[in-house]
Amino acid sequence: MAKALVVYLMCGPDTPELAEAAVDGGADLVELGFPFSDPLADGPVIRRAAERALAHGMRTQACLECLAAVRERLPETPLVPMTYSSLLDAHGWDRFAADAHAAGATSLIVADLPAGERPELRRVQMVAPTSTDERLRLAAAATDGWLYLVTVAGTTGARAELSPALAGLVERARRATDLPLYAGFGISTPEQARAAAELADGVAVGSRAVEVAEEGPAALRAYVASLRAAL
């Protein structure tokens, strides 16, 4: 069965074109970062991208417009905004969910919102190697479509090798759910993507994709194609 490839991009003026390039390269799903000034789960690359996005005026409304523009170019591709709960607090929880859905979001990821809180908000849940079996079952029962396996206890960012904790996390998650398991955080090279996909049902690539995207759509398309070939 083909493995899913998820690519993360920060919302910005050039994101619709970059998202199209990522899908041309073989991405199955695009996560769109809604920038936040204090992103606890993000490493230096995504933090810098968030700072640039905020400097470009990418507040919530502008990000929703960016999402709608991406949806216009990619009518079939699942699009998942990824953000933090402070942003939903400010916008209004129900209003954010409704506005994101209207703009074309398939689901949501709220990186700092634990499973069990705000159960009415349908979203992709994240679990980590530090998650207890109980938390894992709770997240698996509540998640929207797939479960996001954070491969490391720490922030996003490229690393020299795949986290050895992933195998155990996959094994525990498989016991909790039949839904697809996508592994992310710390996956940047085709070799790491292949290794992660041997364990999980798909991989999510963020920091390295954001770095390559700075070089433009052609570079991003080629990078995503290298990941797709590895899978």
mmCIF file of C-alpha atoms in Angstrom:
data_model
loop_
_atom_site.group_PDB
_atom_site.id
_atom_site.type_symbol
_atom_site.label_atom_id
_atom_site.label_comp_id
_atom_site.label_asym_id
_atom_site.label_seq_id
_atom_site.Cartn_x
_atom_site.Cartn_y
_atom_site.Cartn_z
ATOM 1 C CA MET A 1 0.000 0.000 0.000
ATOM 2 C CA ALA A 2 1.329 3.435 -0.925
ATOM 3 C CA LYS A 3 2.645 5.479 1.972
ATOM 4 C CA ALA A 4 1.231 8.950 2.572
ATOM 5 C CA LEU A 5 3.500 11.992 2.247
ATOM 6 C CA VAL A 6 2.526 15.076 4.261
ATOM 7 C CA VAL A 7 4.331 18.375 3.611
ATOM 8 C CA TYR A 8 4.168 21.366 5.953
ATOM 9 C CA LEU A 9 4.371 24.940 4.648
ATOM 10 C CA MET A 10 4.026 28.221 6.526
ATOM 11 C CA CYS A 11 1.257 30.525 5.293
ATOM 12 C CA GLY A 12 2.619 33.430 3.277
ATOM 13 C CA PRO A 13 2.123 35.300 0.002
ATOM 14 C CA ASP A 14 3.811 32.570 -2.080
ATOM 15 C CA THR A 15 2.268 29.565 -0.286
ATOM 16 C CA PRO A 16 -0.441 28.751 -2.879
ATOM 17 C CA GLU A 17 2.219 28.333 -5.585
ATOM 18 C CA LEU A 18 4.491 26.385 -3.230
ATOM 19 C CA ALA A 19 1.661 24.063 -2.163
ATOM 20 C CA GLU A 20 0.903 23.314 -5.800
ATOM 21 C CA ALA A 21 4.588 22.529 -6.391
ATOM 22 C CA ALA A 22 4.637 20.202 -3.364
ATOM 23 C CA VAL A 23 1.632 18.279 -4.675
ATOM 24 C CA ASP A 24 3.191 18.158 -8.156
ATOM 25 C CA GLY A 25 6.226 16.599 -6.463
ATOM 26 C CA GLY A 26 4.114 13.894 -4.827
ATOM 27 C CA ALA A 27 2.683 15.277 -1.562
ATOM 28 C CA ASP A 28 -0.654 13.702 -0.598
ATOM 29 C CA LEU A 29 -1.611 16.210 2.095
ATOM 30 C CA VAL A 30 -0.487 19.760 2.874
ATOM 31 C CA GLU A 31 -0.297 21.164 6.401
ATOM 32 C CA LEU A 32 -0.515 24.958 6.453
ATOM 33 C CA GLY A 33 1.150 26.678 9.385
ATOM 34 C CA PHE A 34 -0.829 29.554 10.875
ATOM 35 C CA PRO A 35 2.001 31.505 12.540
ATOM 36 C CA PHE A 36 2.071 32.130 16.264
ATOM 37 C CA SER A 37 4.516 34.320 18.171
ATOM 38 C CA ASP A 38 5.478 31.673 20.752
ATOM 39 C CA PRO A 39 5.364 28.275 19.010
ATOM 40 C CA LEU A 40 6.420 25.848 21.741
ATOM 41 C CA ALA A 41 6.645 22.749 19.541
ATOM 42 C CA ASP A 42 8.613 24.390 16.751
ATOM 43 C CA GLY A 43 12.353 24.427 16.233
ATOM 44 C CA PRO A 44 14.394 27.322 14.804
ATOM 45 C CA VAL A 45 13.478 26.893 11.120
ATOM 46 C CA ILE A 46 9.713 27.028 11.659
ATOM 47 C CA ARG A 47 10.074 29.745 14.304
ATOM 48 C CA ARG A 48 11.916 31.925 11.781
ATOM 49 C CA ALA A 49 9.307 31.140 9.129
ATOM 50 C CA ALA A 50 6.560 32.164 11.584
ATOM 51 C CA GLU A 51 8.377 35.434 12.352
ATOM 52 C CA ARG A 52 8.662 36.174 8.622
ATOM 53 C CA ALA A 53 4.987 35.321 8.081
ATOM 54 C CA LEU A 54 3.931 37.637 10.918
ATOM 55 C CA ALA A 55 6.163 40.369 9.457
ATOM 56 C CA HIS A 56 4.289 39.852 6.157
ATOM 57 C CA GLY A 57 1.015 40.499 8.006
ATOM 58 C CA MET A 58 -0.106 36.861 8.098
ATOM 59 C CA ARG A 59 -2.666 37.128 10.895
ATOM 60 C CA THR A 60 -5.551 34.673 11.151
ATOM 61 C CA GLN A 61 -7.729 36.283 8.494
ATOM 62 C CA ALA A 62 -4.844 36.488 6.022
ATOM 63 C CA CYS A 63 -4.022 32.831 6.739
ATOM 64 C CA LEU A 64 -7.630 31.819 6.088
ATOM 65 C CA GLU A 65 -7.448 33.693 2.770
ATOM 66 C CA CYS A 66 -4.179 31.867 2.013
ATOM 67 C CA LEU A 67 -5.907 28.544 2.783
ATOM 68 C CA ALA A 68 -8.748 29.465 0.414
ATOM 69 C CA ALA A 69 -6.236 30.367 -2.318
ATOM 70 C CA VAL A 70 -4.459 27.026 -1.865
ATOM 71 C CA ARG A 71 -7.806 25.227 -1.999
ATOM 72 C CA GLU A 72 -8.598 26.975 -5.289
ATOM 73 C CA ARG A 73 -5.393 25.601 -6.834
ATOM 74 C CA LEU A 74 -5.718 22.164 -5.206
ATOM 75 C CA PRO A 75 -9.399 21.179 -5.207
ATOM 76 C CA GLU A 76 -8.738 17.517 -4.277
ATOM 77 C CA THR A 77 -5.821 17.661 -1.827
ATOM 78 C CA PRO A 78 -6.466 17.387 1.928
ATOM 79 C CA LEU A 79 -5.424 20.679 3.557
ATOM 80 C CA VAL A 80 -4.869 20.863 7.312
ATOM 81 C CA PRO A 81 -4.133 24.130 9.127
ATOM 82 C CA MET A 82 -1.675 23.641 11.997
ATOM 83 C CA THR A 83 -1.629 26.191 14.788
ATOM 84 C CA TYR A 84 -1.777 26.861 18.536
ATOM 85 C CA SER A 85 -4.708 27.263 20.897
ATOM 86 C CA SER A 86 -3.997 30.959 21.684
ATOM 87 C CA LEU A 87 -4.873 31.781 18.100
ATOM 88 C CA LEU A 88 -8.219 29.982 18.406
ATOM 89 C CA ASP A 89 -8.839 31.680 21.757
ATOM 90 C CA ALA A 90 -8.405 35.049 20.057
ATOM 91 C CA HIS A 91 -10.503 34.214 16.976
ATOM 92 C CA GLY A 92 -13.172 32.194 18.793
ATOM 93 C CA TRP A 93 -13.074 28.386 18.819
ATOM 94 C CA ASP A 94 -16.313 27.692 16.962
ATOM 95 C CA ARG A 95 -15.742 30.594 14.618
ATOM 96 C CA PHE A 96 -12.230 29.378 13.744
ATOM 97 C CA ALA A 97 -13.439 25.844 13.010
ATOM 98 C CA ALA A 98 -16.264 27.186 10.826
ATOM 99 C CA ASP A 99 -14.066 29.719 9.009
ATOM 100 C CA ALA A 100 -11.302 27.178 8.355
ATOM 101 C CA HIS A 101 -13.823 24.652 7.040
ATOM 102 C CA ALA A 102 -15.407 27.313 4.794
ATOM 103 C CA ALA A 103 -11.952 28.216 3.432
ATOM 104 C CA GLY A 104 -11.290 24.593 2.489
ATOM 105 C CA ALA A 105 -9.682 22.930 5.506
ATOM 106 C CA THR A 106 -10.085 19.151 5.676
ATOM 107 C CA SER A 107 -9.252 19.047 9.383
ATOM 108 C CA LEU A 108 -7.132 20.958 11.933
ATOM 109 C CA ILE A 109 -4.058 20.408 14.085
ATOM 110 C CA VAL A 110 -3.757 22.401 17.317
ATOM 111 C CA ALA A 111 -0.253 21.550 18.477
ATOM 112 C CA ASP A 112 -0.628 22.490 22.147
ATOM 113 C CA LEU A 113 -4.193 21.291 22.779
ATOM 114 C CA PRO A 114 -4.169 17.962 24.653
ATOM 115 C CA ALA A 115 -6.505 15.140 23.677
ATOM 116 C CA GLY A 116 -9.630 15.293 25.806
ATOM 117 C CA GLU A 117 -9.769 19.098 25.875
ATOM 118 C CA ARG A 118 -12.288 20.785 23.566
ATOM 119 C CA PRO A 119 -13.627 17.401 22.363
ATOM 120 C CA GLU A 120 -16.162 19.201 20.141
ATOM 121 C CA LEU A 121 -13.297 20.464 17.938
ATOM 122 C CA ARG A 122 -12.624 17.745 15.341
ATOM 123 C CA ARG A 123 -8.895 17.643 14.799
ATOM 124 C CA VAL A 124 -5.897 15.420 14.135
ATOM 125 C CA GLN A 125 -4.443 14.400 17.492
ATOM 126 C CA MET A 126 -0.715 14.212 18.210
ATOM 127 C CA VAL A 127 0.996 11.620 20.408
ATOM 128 C CA ALA A 128 4.654 11.353 21.399
ATOM 129 C CA PRO A 129 6.985 8.686 22.780
ATOM 130 C CA THR A 130 6.277 10.166 26.232
ATOM 131 C CA SER A 131 2.482 9.665 25.881
ATOM 132 C CA THR A 132 1.100 7.063 28.285
ATOM 133 C CA ASP A 133 -0.964 4.195 26.861
ATOM 134 C CA GLU A 134 -4.032 5.840 28.354
ATOM 135 C CA ARG A 135 -3.311 9.185 26.618
ATOM 136 C CA LEU A 136 -2.594 7.291 23.416
ATOM 137 C CA ARG A 137 -5.960 5.522 23.521
ATOM 138 C CA LEU A 138 -7.728 8.809 24.273
ATOM 139 C CA ALA A 139 -6.019 10.561 21.336
ATOM 140 C CA ALA A 140 -6.663 7.634 18.988
ATOM 141 C CA ALA A 141 -10.364 7.563 19.886
ATOM 142 C CA ALA A 142 -10.744 11.306 19.282
ATOM 143 C CA THR A 143 -8.503 11.873 16.259
ATOM 144 C CA ASP A 144 -9.843 12.972 12.884
ATOM 145 C CA GLY A 145 -8.843 10.547 10.138
ATOM 146 C CA TRP A 146 -5.257 9.771 11.155
ATOM 147 C CA LEU A 147 -2.994 9.926 14.178
ATOM 148 C CA TYR A 148 0.105 12.150 14.177
ATOM 149 C CA LEU A 149 3.086 10.384 15.765
ATOM 150 C CA VAL A 150 5.659 12.874 17.035
ATOM 151 C CA THR A 151 8.868 10.863 16.706
ATOM 152 C CA VAL A 152 10.804 12.794 19.357
ATOM 153 C CA ALA A 153 10.265 14.372 22.754
ATOM 154 C CA GLY A 154 11.166 17.891 21.692
ATOM 155 C CA THR A 155 10.673 20.457 18.976
ATOM 156 C CA THR A 156 10.436 20.165 15.206
ATOM 157 C CA GLY A 157 13.610 20.304 13.159
ATOM 158 C CA ALA A 158 15.891 18.262 10.946
ATOM 159 C CA ARG A 159 18.007 15.687 12.794
ATOM 160 C CA ALA A 160 20.943 13.491 11.844
ATOM 161 C CA GLU A 161 19.024 10.249 12.263
ATOM 162 C CA LEU A 162 15.542 8.910 12.774
ATOM 163 C CA SER A 163 14.405 8.730 16.384
ATOM 164 C CA PRO A 164 14.859 5.219 17.836
ATOM 165 C CA ALA A 165 11.688 5.851 19.871
ATOM 166 C CA LEU A 166 9.453 5.649 16.773
ATOM 167 C CA ALA A 167 9.243 1.841 16.579
ATOM 168 C CA GLY A 168 7.883 1.511 20.122
ATOM 169 C CA LEU A 169 5.429 4.354 19.598
ATOM 170 C CA VAL A 170 4.089 2.763 16.396
ATOM 171 C CA GLU A 171 3.688 -0.566 18.152
ATOM 172 C CA ARG A 172 1.689 1.017 21.004
ATOM 173 C CA ALA A 173 -0.408 3.125 18.616
ATOM 174 C CA ARG A 174 -1.276 0.050 16.513
ATOM 175 C CA ARG A 175 -2.728 -1.547 19.610
ATOM 176 C CA ALA A 176 -4.886 1.538 20.191
ATOM 177 C CA THR A 177 -6.291 2.159 16.694
ATOM 178 C CA ASP A 178 -6.732 0.879 13.140
ATOM 179 C CA LEU A 179 -6.468 4.435 11.753
ATOM 180 C CA PRO A 180 -3.438 5.439 9.660
ATOM 181 C CA LEU A 181 -0.353 6.507 11.627
ATOM 182 C CA TYR A 182 1.758 9.307 10.155
ATOM 183 C CA ALA A 183 5.162 10.029 11.689
ATOM 184 C CA GLY A 184 6.608 13.529 11.827
ATOM 185 C CA PHE A 185 9.150 15.818 13.562
ATOM 186 C CA GLY A 186 12.804 15.201 12.754
ATOM 187 C CA ILE A 187 12.288 13.667 9.296
ATOM 188 C CA SER A 188 14.204 15.562 6.622
ATOM 189 C CA THR A 189 16.046 13.214 4.249
ATOM 190 C CA PRO A 190 14.719 10.606 1.806
ATOM 191 C CA GLU A 191 16.527 7.932 3.870
ATOM 192 C CA GLN A 192 14.781 9.017 7.082
ATOM 193 C CA ALA A 193 11.445 9.165 5.270
ATOM 194 C CA ARG A 194 11.938 5.619 3.974
ATOM 195 C CA ALA A 195 12.921 4.326 7.419
ATOM 196 C CA ALA A 196 9.923 6.007 9.083
ATOM 197 C CA ALA A 197 7.544 4.722 6.403
ATOM 198 C CA GLU A 198 8.719 1.152 7.002
ATOM 199 C CA LEU A 199 7.167 1.524 10.468
ATOM 200 C CA ALA A 200 4.290 3.989 9.956
ATOM 201 C CA ASP A 201 1.648 4.515 7.244
ATOM 202 C CA GLY A 202 3.010 7.874 6.181
ATOM 203 C CA VAL A 203 5.489 10.626 6.994
ATOM 204 C CA ALA A 204 5.186 14.351 7.624
ATOM 205 C CA VAL A 205 8.054 16.659 6.683
ATOM 206 C CA GLY A 206 8.151 20.230 7.985
ATOM 207 C CA SER A 207 11.371 22.080 8.755
ATOM 208 C CA ARG A 208 13.347 20.861 5.754
ATOM 209 C CA ALA A 209 10.396 21.523 3.414
ATOM 210 C CA VAL A 210 10.140 25.079 4.781
ATOM 211 C CA GLU A 211 13.883 25.592 4.204
ATOM 212 C CA VAL A 212 13.735 24.277 0.638
ATOM 213 C CA ALA A 213 10.599 26.337 -0.078
ATOM 214 C CA GLU A 214 12.719 29.467 0.442
ATOM 215 C CA GLU A 215 14.520 28.488 -2.776
ATOM 216 C CA GLY A 216 11.228 28.551 -4.694
ATOM 217 C CA PRO A 217 8.640 26.180 -6.165
ATOM 218 C CA ALA A 218 10.992 24.266 -8.490
ATOM 219 C CA ALA A 219 13.363 23.402 -5.632
ATOM 220 C CA LEU A 220 10.459 22.332 -3.431
ATOM 221 C CA ARG A 221 8.951 20.176 -6.185
ATOM 222 C CA ALA A 222 12.300 18.397 -6.666
ATOM 223 C CA TYR A 223 12.783 17.866 -2.916
ATOM 224 C CA VAL A 224 9.283 16.450 -2.435
ATOM 225 C CA ALA A 225 9.809 14.210 -5.480
ATOM 226 C CA SER A 226 12.968 12.830 -3.797
ATOM 227 C CA LEU A 227 10.927 11.976 -0.705
ATOM 228 C CA ARG A 228 8.166 10.427 -2.803
ATOM 229 C CA ALA A 229 10.719 8.277 -4.667
ATOM 230 C CA ALA A 230 12.132 7.077 -1.324
ATOM 231 C CA LEU A 231 8.676 6.016 -0.154
#
